Amino acid sequence: MKDRGDSLAIYKYKAITSDGKSLEGIYNAKNKEEVILMLRENRHYPVNIKEAKEEKDIRNLQIFSRIKTKDIAIFCRQFYTMLNAGVTIMSCLDILRQQTENKKLKHIIGKIYEEVQKGLTFSEALKNHKNVFPELLINMVEAGEVSGNLDTIMDRMANHYEKEFKINSKIKGAMVYPIILSVVSIGVVIFLITFVMPTFMEMFEGGDTPLPAPTRILLSFSDILQQYWYLFIGGIILVAVGINQVLKVEKGRLLVDKIQLKFPIIKGITEKTITSRFTRTLSTLSASGVSLLQSLEIVANVVGNKVVGDGLNTAKEEIRKGVSLSDTIKGIGVFPLMVTSMIEVGEESGSLDEILEKTAAFYDDELEAALQKLTTMVEPLMIVAMALIIGFIVISMVLPMFDMFGTLEI
């Protein structure tokens, strides 16, 4: 056995449990002796242990597998179902690492299973994979372990991420039709300009009749597009890369989020999305016994808008000084008056979590209605815009024919 230092290898093992059942699995360890020690500590009898070199290639392929909100929701729902049925955490992880469909998540659950076997708590193991599991889930699991109601926590988390996935799906769904129509429109325009129009204009070459201004403009654009098409493609790529880089920079992200809160068409939807996430997440945290200051710190990273996130971090400091939550929320200037009023009622009655949950349900419905309204408004506008552009191209091609016919009559 070569000395691996502190690096870990993946081992496949076969063992017999204390009650005589066969057991198979994988385990990250420095050497075989560590795997044997783990099995014996769990009262298993090793049968076969070998290094799984091929697993390294599988791990490299996992960069193509993304973990989505839906995967997290399913993970929480399945975990809750098993915990509620009396299954232990270790058994839950063992089952999930075998049946989870997402390859990357399946691999991570396998690692968590091994880390819990080594003595870490479930929340500590989740913290080792912060790039996969949201901070909200990690903090909630930790609270559930301390209070002894992890099953209830996982149920709340399942509901939370199911609603989050539903909202995200509605937002994406509202954008599908405009995006498809835009792509089709651009494709049709490019086809007409680069293929149809040059062929159509050949009949007018050499004629004495000057071409109309719209036709000349379109022909010039067609020539430029055909000769320098690579510049157009390069420009699109540069713009896409530039936007991506801007979003990675803190100031750029702040600027984009400010625009989202001020641009007339998307302002209402942005505010409703933020409000829905804020009230639902804070309600879940409050109902689980997480302190208000810690809750605001988590919510600031969940709302999906840096302007509001910075405002919530400032609110946290104001609350530390004794200011009420409702007063600090008013200062952010994004949340509707109804939200601040409901929070004030919740603080006075001591039922903040229930009030926030009802508020979140209301704004979920409001968001759905706003998205439907936006889709209904955008569709005819895009159809009209497409008709105007294609109509201009067609008229530009037809105008020379009218001029030619007029010359023949003379």
Short mmCIF file of C-alpha atoms in Angstrom, two decimals:
data_model
loop_
_atom_site.label_atom_id
_atom_site.label_comp_id
_atom_site.label_asym_id
_atom_site.label_seq_id
_atom_site.Cartn_x
_atom_site.Cartn_y
_atom_site.Cartn_z
CA MET A 1 0.00 0.00 0.00
CA LYS A 2 1.41 3.38 -1.06
CA ASP A 3 1.60 6.17 1.43
CA ARG A 4 -1.21 8.57 0.57
CA GLY A 5 -0.48 11.15 3.26
CA ASP A 6 -3.75 12.90 4.15
CA SER A 7 -5.49 12.11 0.85
CA LEU A 8 -8.52 9.85 0.84
CA ALA A 9 -9.36 7.01 -1.51
CA ILE A 10 -12.75 5.46 -2.25
CA TYR A 11 -13.15 1.85 -1.10
CA LYS A 12 -15.92 -0.59 -1.91
CA TYR A 13 -16.66 -3.02 0.86
CA LYS A 14 -18.74 -6.12 1.53
CA ALA A 15 -19.54 -7.11 5.08
CA ILE A 16 -21.85 -9.21 7.24
CA THR A 17 -23.93 -7.46 9.88
CA SER A 18 -24.29 -8.74 13.45
CA ASP A 19 -27.65 -10.29 12.56
CA GLY A 20 -26.18 -12.17 9.56
CA LYS A 21 -27.33 -9.88 6.71
CA SER A 22 -25.11 -8.98 3.75
CA LEU A 23 -24.01 -5.35 3.50
CA GLU A 24 -22.33 -3.47 0.62
CA GLY A 25 -21.22 0.14 0.36
CA ILE A 26 -18.50 2.66 -0.38
CA TYR A 27 -16.34 4.56 2.11
CA ASN A 28 -13.74 7.34 1.91
CA ALA A 29 -10.62 6.41 3.86
CA LYS A 30 -6.82 6.71 3.87
CA ASN A 31 -6.33 2.95 3.72
CA LYS A 32 -8.07 -0.42 4.10
CA GLU A 33 -7.31 -0.57 7.82
CA GLU A 34 -9.48 2.51 8.38
CA VAL A 35 -12.38 0.85 6.52
CA ILE A 36 -12.00 -2.30 8.60
CA LEU A 37 -11.98 -0.21 11.79
CA MET A 38 -15.18 1.56 10.74
CA LEU A 39 -16.93 -1.73 10.01
CA ARG A 40 -15.88 -3.30 13.31
CA GLU A 41 -17.00 -0.22 15.27
CA ASN A 42 -20.43 -0.71 13.70
CA ARG A 43 -20.34 -4.44 14.60
CA HIS A 44 -19.96 -5.56 10.99
CA TYR A 45 -17.62 -8.34 9.82
CA PRO A 46 -15.51 -7.41 6.73
CA VAL A 47 -15.70 -9.85 3.82
CA ASN A 48 -14.10 -7.96 0.93
CA ILE A 49 -12.56 -4.49 0.64
CA LYS A 50 -11.06 -3.02 -2.53
CA GLU A 51 -10.19 0.42 -3.83
CA ALA A 52 -12.73 1.71 -6.36
CA LYS A 53 -10.50 3.56 -8.83
CA GLU A 54 -13.24 3.79 -11.41
CA GLU A 55 -15.29 5.98 -9.04
CA LYS A 56 -12.85 8.84 -9.71
CA ASP A 57 -13.95 9.05 -13.32
CA ILE A 58 -17.59 9.04 -12.27
CA ARG A 59 -16.91 11.91 -9.88
CA ASN A 60 -15.36 13.95 -12.69
CA LEU A 61 -18.53 13.51 -14.74
CA GLN A 62 -20.64 14.98 -11.93
CA ILE A 63 -19.75 18.52 -12.94
CA PHE A 64 -22.50 18.13 -15.56
CA SER A 65 -25.08 17.25 -12.91
CA ARG A 66 -26.69 20.22 -11.13
CA ILE A 67 -28.51 20.12 -7.83
CA LYS A 68 -31.73 22.11 -8.11
CA THR A 69 -34.29 23.33 -5.59
CA LYS A 70 -36.51 20.43 -6.65
CA ASP A 71 -33.77 17.93 -5.64
CA ILE A 72 -33.43 19.57 -2.21
CA ALA A 73 -37.23 19.50 -1.76
CA ILE A 74 -37.39 15.79 -2.62
CA PHE A 75 -34.45 15.08 -0.28
CA CYS A 76 -36.20 16.85 2.63
CA ARG A 77 -39.57 15.22 1.91
CA GLN A 78 -38.13 11.70 1.75
CA PHE A 79 -36.03 12.32 4.86
CA TYR A 80 -39.08 13.54 6.79
CA THR A 81 -41.21 10.58 5.66
CA MET A 82 -38.63 8.07 6.90
CA LEU A 83 -37.93 9.92 10.16
CA ASN A 84 -41.66 10.16 10.87
CA ALA A 85 -41.91 6.39 10.32
CA GLY A 86 -39.27 5.77 13.00
CA VAL A 87 -36.25 5.19 10.71
CA THR A 88 -32.90 6.32 12.16
CA ILE A 89 -30.83 9.10 10.56
CA MET A 90 -28.15 6.61 9.50
CA SER A 91 -30.71 4.38 7.82
CA CYS A 92 -32.31 7.39 6.12
CA LEU A 93 -28.96 8.43 4.66
CA ASP A 94 -28.16 4.85 3.66
CA ILE A 95 -31.45 4.54 1.76
CA LEU A 96 -31.18 7.96 0.13
CA ARG A 97 -27.60 7.44 -1.04
CA GLN A 98 -28.80 4.38 -2.94
CA GLN A 99 -32.07 5.64 -4.45
CA THR A 100 -31.45 9.35 -5.16
CA GLU A 101 -31.65 9.96 -8.92
CA ASN A 102 -29.41 13.04 -9.14
CA LYS A 103 -25.87 11.61 -9.43
CA LYS A 104 -24.13 14.54 -7.76
CA LEU A 105 -26.55 14.65 -4.83
CA LYS A 106 -26.33 10.86 -4.53
CA HIS A 107 -22.55 11.12 -4.25
CA ILE A 108 -22.77 13.89 -1.62
CA ILE A 109 -25.31 11.95 0.46
CA GLY A 110 -22.90 9.00 0.36
CA LYS A 111 -20.15 11.21 1.78
CA ILE A 112 -22.49 12.57 4.46
CA TYR A 113 -23.40 8.99 5.39
CA GLU A 114 -19.72 8.19 5.90
CA GLU A 115 -19.08 11.39 7.89
CA VAL A 116 -22.00 10.63 10.22
CA GLN A 117 -20.63 7.10 10.61
CA LYS A 118 -17.36 8.63 11.77
CA GLY A 119 -19.14 10.54 14.54
CA LEU A 120 -20.26 13.86 13.06
CA THR A 121 -23.80 15.08 13.62
CA PHE A 122 -26.09 15.39 10.62
CA SER A 123 -25.83 19.21 10.64
CA GLU A 124 -22.03 19.09 10.94
CA ALA A 125 -21.87 16.78 7.92
CA LEU A 126 -24.14 19.14 5.96
CA LYS A 127 -21.84 22.07 6.82
CA ASN A 128 -19.01 20.25 5.05
CA HIS A 129 -21.04 20.60 1.85
CA LYS A 130 -22.21 24.21 1.97
CA ASN A 131 -21.75 24.46 -1.78
CA VAL A 132 -24.62 21.97 -2.19
CA PHE A 133 -26.98 22.45 0.75
CA PRO A 134 -28.45 25.93 1.46
CA GLU A 135 -27.47 27.72 4.65
CA LEU A 136 -31.14 27.82 5.61
CA LEU A 137 -31.42 24.02 5.57
CA ILE A 138 -28.18 23.56 7.54
CA ASN A 139 -29.26 25.98 10.28
CA MET A 140 -32.72 24.44 10.48
CA VAL A 141 -31.31 20.91 10.79
CA GLU A 142 -29.02 22.12 13.58
CA ALA A 143 -32.01 23.68 15.37
CA GLY A 144 -33.94 20.45 14.93
CA GLU A 145 -31.14 18.38 16.44
CA VAL A 146 -30.94 20.67 19.46
CA SER A 147 -34.72 20.71 20.04
CA GLY A 148 -35.22 17.04 19.23
CA ASN A 149 -37.85 17.63 16.52
CA LEU A 150 -35.79 17.01 13.39
CA ASP A 151 -38.73 15.28 11.67
CA THR A 152 -40.89 18.41 12.05
CA ILE A 153 -38.04 20.57 10.78
CA MET A 154 -37.55 18.41 7.70
CA ASP A 155 -41.29 18.60 7.01
CA ARG A 156 -41.14 22.40 7.14
CA MET A 157 -38.08 22.43 4.92
CA ALA A 158 -39.78 20.14 2.41
CA ASN A 159 -42.81 22.49 2.30
CA HIS A 160 -40.52 25.50 2.02
CA TYR A 161 -38.48 24.21 -0.92
CA GLU A 162 -41.54 22.79 -2.67
CA LYS A 163 -43.09 26.27 -2.61
CA GLU A 164 -39.78 27.84 -3.66
CA PHE A 165 -39.56 25.42 -6.58
CA LYS A 166 -43.16 26.20 -7.53
CA ILE A 167 -42.44 29.95 -7.59
CA ASN A 168 -39.24 29.50 -9.61
CA SER A 169 -41.07 27.29 -12.08
CA LYS A 170 -43.79 29.91 -12.54
CA ILE A 171 -41.22 32.66 -13.15
CA LYS A 172 -39.36 30.52 -15.69
CA GLY A 173 -42.62 29.40 -17.27
CA ALA A 174 -43.70 33.02 -17.75
CA MET A 175 -40.47 33.69 -19.67
CA VAL A 176 -40.60 30.63 -21.94
CA TYR A 177 -43.04 31.99 -24.53
CA PRO A 178 -41.34 35.42 -24.93
CA ILE A 179 -37.92 33.77 -25.25
CA ILE A 180 -39.11 31.26 -27.85
CA LEU A 181 -40.91 34.00 -29.82
CA SER A 182 -37.80 36.21 -29.69
CA VAL A 183 -35.55 33.41 -30.96
CA VAL A 184 -37.98 32.54 -33.77
CA SER A 185 -38.33 36.22 -34.74
CA ILE A 186 -34.57 36.76 -34.88
CA GLY A 187 -34.15 33.54 -36.89
CA VAL A 188 -36.80 34.58 -39.42
CA VAL A 189 -35.32 38.07 -39.80
CA ILE A 190 -31.78 36.74 -40.31
CA PHE A 191 -33.05 34.21 -42.87
CA LEU A 192 -34.94 36.88 -44.84
CA ILE A 193 -32.06 39.35 -44.78
CA THR A 194 -29.18 36.99 -45.56
CA PHE A 195 -30.82 34.47 -47.93
CA VAL A 196 -34.12 35.64 -49.35
CA MET A 197 -33.49 39.34 -49.93
CA PRO A 198 -30.16 39.11 -51.82
CA THR A 199 -31.70 36.53 -54.20
CA PHE A 200 -34.81 38.63 -54.64
CA MET A 201 -32.82 41.80 -55.38
CA GLU A 202 -30.79 40.25 -58.21
CA MET A 203 -33.62 41.02 -60.64
CA PHE A 204 -33.23 44.74 -59.95
CA GLU A 205 -29.47 44.89 -60.51
CA GLY A 206 -28.48 46.91 -63.53
CA GLY A 207 -31.82 48.67 -63.65
CA ASP A 208 -32.06 52.44 -64.24
CA THR A 209 -34.63 52.93 -61.50
CA PRO A 210 -33.03 53.87 -58.17
CA LEU A 211 -33.97 51.65 -55.23
CA PRO A 212 -36.18 53.13 -52.49
CA ALA A 213 -34.47 54.24 -49.27
CA PRO A 214 -35.88 51.37 -47.10
CA THR A 215 -34.59 48.83 -49.64
CA ARG A 216 -31.12 50.42 -49.74
CA ILE A 217 -30.93 50.44 -45.94
CA LEU A 218 -31.94 46.80 -45.73
CA LEU A 219 -29.51 45.77 -48.50
CA SER A 220 -26.65 47.55 -46.73
CA PHE A 221 -27.49 45.79 -43.49
CA SER A 222 -27.73 42.46 -45.36
CA ASP A 223 -24.25 42.98 -46.89
CA ILE A 224 -22.76 43.87 -43.52
CA LEU A 225 -24.36 40.86 -41.86
CA GLN A 226 -23.11 38.47 -44.55
CA GLN A 227 -19.57 39.84 -44.59
CA TYR A 228 -19.07 40.40 -40.88
CA TRP A 229 -21.35 37.75 -39.34
CA TYR A 230 -18.54 36.63 -37.05
CA LEU A 231 -18.43 40.11 -35.49
CA PHE A 232 -22.12 39.89 -34.61
CA ILE A 233 -21.67 36.45 -33.04
CA GLY A 234 -18.53 37.61 -31.22
CA GLY A 235 -20.38 40.67 -29.95
CA ILE A 236 -23.23 38.55 -28.58
CA ILE A 237 -20.75 36.26 -26.83
CA LEU A 238 -18.83 39.24 -25.38
CA VAL A 239 -22.05 40.80 -24.07
CA ALA A 240 -23.10 37.50 -22.46
CA VAL A 241 -19.67 37.02 -20.85
CA GLY A 242 -19.63 40.67 -19.74
CA ILE A 243 -23.04 40.39 -18.07
CA ASN A 244 -21.93 37.18 -16.35
CA GLN A 245 -18.78 38.88 -15.04
CA VAL A 246 -20.74 41.92 -13.84
CA LEU A 247 -23.08 39.67 -11.87
CA LYS A 248 -20.10 38.05 -10.15
CA VAL A 249 -18.82 41.41 -8.87
CA GLU A 250 -20.51 42.82 -5.78
CA LYS A 251 -21.02 46.30 -7.25
CA GLY A 252 -22.33 44.84 -10.50
CA ARG A 253 -24.79 42.59 -8.67
CA LEU A 254 -25.94 45.59 -6.60
CA LEU A 255 -26.49 47.67 -9.76
CA VAL A 256 -28.52 44.93 -11.48
CA ASP A 257 -30.65 44.39 -8.37
CA LYS A 258 -31.32 48.14 -8.12
CA ILE A 259 -32.48 48.16 -11.75
CA GLN A 260 -34.83 45.24 -11.05
CA LEU A 261 -36.45 47.24 -8.24
CA LYS A 262 -36.91 50.36 -10.41
CA PHE A 263 -37.64 49.08 -13.92
CA PRO A 264 -41.42 49.56 -14.43
CA ILE A 265 -42.22 46.26 -16.17
CA ILE A 266 -40.51 43.93 -13.70
CA LYS A 267 -40.57 46.06 -10.54
CA GLY A 268 -43.86 44.67 -9.23
CA ILE A 269 -42.90 41.05 -9.88
CA THR A 270 -39.48 41.54 -8.26
CA GLU A 271 -41.03 43.06 -5.13
CA LYS A 272 -43.63 40.30 -4.85
CA THR A 273 -40.98 37.59 -5.30
CA ILE A 274 -38.78 39.14 -2.60
CA THR A 275 -41.74 39.59 -0.25
CA SER A 276 -42.86 35.99 -0.74
CA ARG A 277 -39.39 34.60 -0.02
CA PHE A 278 -38.85 36.92 2.95
CA THR A 279 -42.13 36.16 4.72
CA ARG A 280 -42.08 32.42 4.03
CA THR A 281 -38.45 31.93 5.13
CA LEU A 282 -38.79 34.11 8.23
CA SER A 283 -41.98 32.26 9.15
CA THR A 284 -40.24 28.88 8.88
CA LEU A 285 -37.27 30.05 10.96
CA SER A 286 -39.46 31.71 13.59
CA ALA A 287 -41.69 28.62 13.95
CA SER A 288 -38.57 26.48 14.46
CA GLY A 289 -37.26 28.56 17.35
CA VAL A 290 -34.38 30.28 15.54
CA SER A 291 -33.57 33.70 17.02
CA LEU A 292 -34.73 36.79 15.10
CA LEU A 293 -31.18 38.10 14.59
CA GLN A 294 -29.97 34.79 13.21
CA SER A 295 -33.11 34.49 11.11
CA LEU A 296 -32.55 37.88 9.46
CA GLU A 297 -28.96 36.95 8.70
CA ILE A 298 -30.15 33.80 6.90
CA VAL A 299 -33.06 35.54 5.16
CA ALA A 300 -30.70 38.23 3.82
CA ASN A 301 -28.99 35.53 1.75
CA VAL A 302 -32.26 33.91 0.62
CA VAL A 303 -34.29 36.84 -0.79
CA GLY A 304 -32.19 36.89 -3.98
CA ASN A 305 -31.64 40.65 -4.08
CA LYS A 306 -28.52 42.32 -2.72
CA VAL A 307 -30.24 45.68 -2.11
CA VAL A 308 -32.81 44.05 0.16
CA GLY A 309 -30.16 41.73 1.65
CA ASP A 310 -28.04 44.72 2.70
CA GLY A 311 -31.18 46.36 4.08
CA LEU A 312 -31.95 43.29 6.20
CA ASN A 313 -28.39 43.22 7.55
CA THR A 314 -28.82 46.87 8.56
CA ALA A 315 -32.19 46.01 10.10
CA LYS A 316 -30.47 43.32 12.14
CA GLU A 317 -28.20 45.93 13.71
CA GLU A 318 -31.19 48.20 14.42
CA ILE A 319 -33.04 45.35 16.13
CA ARG A 320 -29.94 44.70 18.22
CA LYS A 321 -30.33 48.27 19.48
CA GLY A 322 -33.96 47.67 20.45
CA VAL A 323 -35.90 48.80 17.37
CA SER A 324 -38.88 46.62 16.41
CA LEU A 325 -38.80 44.44 13.30
CA SER A 326 -41.77 46.23 11.70
CA ASP A 327 -40.06 49.64 12.04
CA THR A 328 -36.78 48.41 10.56
CA ILE A 329 -38.58 46.73 7.63
CA LYS A 330 -40.28 50.04 6.77
CA GLY A 331 -36.86 51.63 6.38
CA ILE A 332 -35.86 49.26 3.58
CA GLY A 333 -38.55 50.78 1.34
CA VAL A 334 -39.26 47.64 -0.70
CA PHE A 335 -41.85 45.70 1.27
CA PRO A 336 -45.52 46.74 0.87
CA LEU A 337 -47.31 48.49 3.73
CA MET A 338 -49.41 45.38 4.28
CA VAL A 339 -46.28 43.38 5.18
CA THR A 340 -45.04 45.87 7.78
CA SER A 341 -48.54 46.12 9.25
CA MET A 342 -48.87 42.31 9.46
CA ILE A 343 -45.44 42.02 11.10
CA GLU A 344 -46.47 44.67 13.65
CA VAL A 345 -49.63 42.69 14.44
CA GLY A 346 -47.57 39.51 14.76
CA GLU A 347 -45.11 41.14 17.15
CA GLU A 348 -47.89 42.48 19.35
CA SER A 349 -49.86 39.21 19.41
CA GLY A 350 -46.82 36.91 19.73
CA SER A 351 -47.83 34.92 16.65
CA LEU A 352 -45.30 36.28 14.15
CA ASP A 353 -44.70 32.92 12.46
CA GLU A 354 -48.42 32.34 11.75
CA ILE A 355 -48.94 35.89 10.48
CA LEU A 356 -45.92 35.61 8.19
CA GLU A 357 -47.09 32.26 6.83
CA LYS A 358 -50.48 33.73 5.88
CA THR A 359 -48.76 36.75 4.34
CA ALA A 360 -46.46 34.49 2.30
CA ALA A 361 -49.47 32.54 0.98
CA PHE A 362 -51.14 35.81 -0.04
CA TYR A 363 -48.09 37.07 -1.94
CA ASP A 364 -47.59 33.68 -3.60
CA ASP A 365 -51.04 34.16 -5.15
CA GLU A 366 -50.26 37.80 -5.96
CA LEU A 367 -47.03 36.77 -7.70
CA GLU A 368 -48.83 34.14 -9.76
CA ALA A 369 -51.43 36.71 -10.86
CA ALA A 370 -48.71 39.26 -11.72
CA LEU A 371 -46.81 36.71 -13.81
CA GLN A 372 -49.97 35.77 -15.67
CA LYS A 373 -50.72 39.44 -16.32
CA LEU A 374 -47.17 40.05 -17.58
CA THR A 375 -47.36 37.07 -19.93
CA THR A 376 -50.74 38.21 -21.24
CA MET A 377 -49.34 41.70 -21.87
CA VAL A 378 -45.99 40.69 -23.39
CA GLU A 379 -47.33 38.13 -25.91
CA PRO A 380 -49.34 40.56 -28.10
CA LEU A 381 -46.61 43.23 -27.85
CA MET A 382 -43.99 40.81 -29.14
CA ILE A 383 -46.29 39.60 -31.93
CA VAL A 384 -46.88 43.22 -33.02
CA ALA A 385 -43.12 43.95 -32.88
CA MET A 386 -42.38 40.83 -34.93
CA ALA A 387 -45.07 41.78 -37.46
CA LEU A 388 -43.64 45.32 -37.83
CA ILE A 389 -40.08 44.09 -38.40
CA ILE A 390 -41.03 41.39 -40.91
CA GLY A 391 -43.51 43.78 -42.53
CA PHE A 392 -40.74 46.36 -43.03
CA ILE A 393 -38.55 43.70 -44.67
CA VAL A 394 -41.34 42.54 -47.00
CA ILE A 395 -42.25 46.12 -47.97
CA SER A 396 -38.57 46.87 -48.64
CA MET A 397 -38.47 43.94 -51.07
CA VAL A 398 -41.79 44.81 -52.76
CA LEU A 399 -41.28 48.58 -53.21
CA PRO A 400 -38.77 48.21 -56.09
CA MET A 401 -41.33 46.10 -57.97
CA PHE A 402 -43.91 48.90 -57.80
CA ASP A 403 -41.30 51.40 -59.02
CA MET A 404 -40.33 49.05 -61.86
CA PHE A 405 -43.97 48.56 -62.92
CA GLY A 406 -44.47 52.33 -62.84
CA THR A 407 -41.49 52.82 -65.18
CA LEU A 408 -42.83 50.19 -67.62
CA GLU A 409 -46.21 51.94 -67.87
CA ILE A 410 -44.52 55.21 -68.75
#
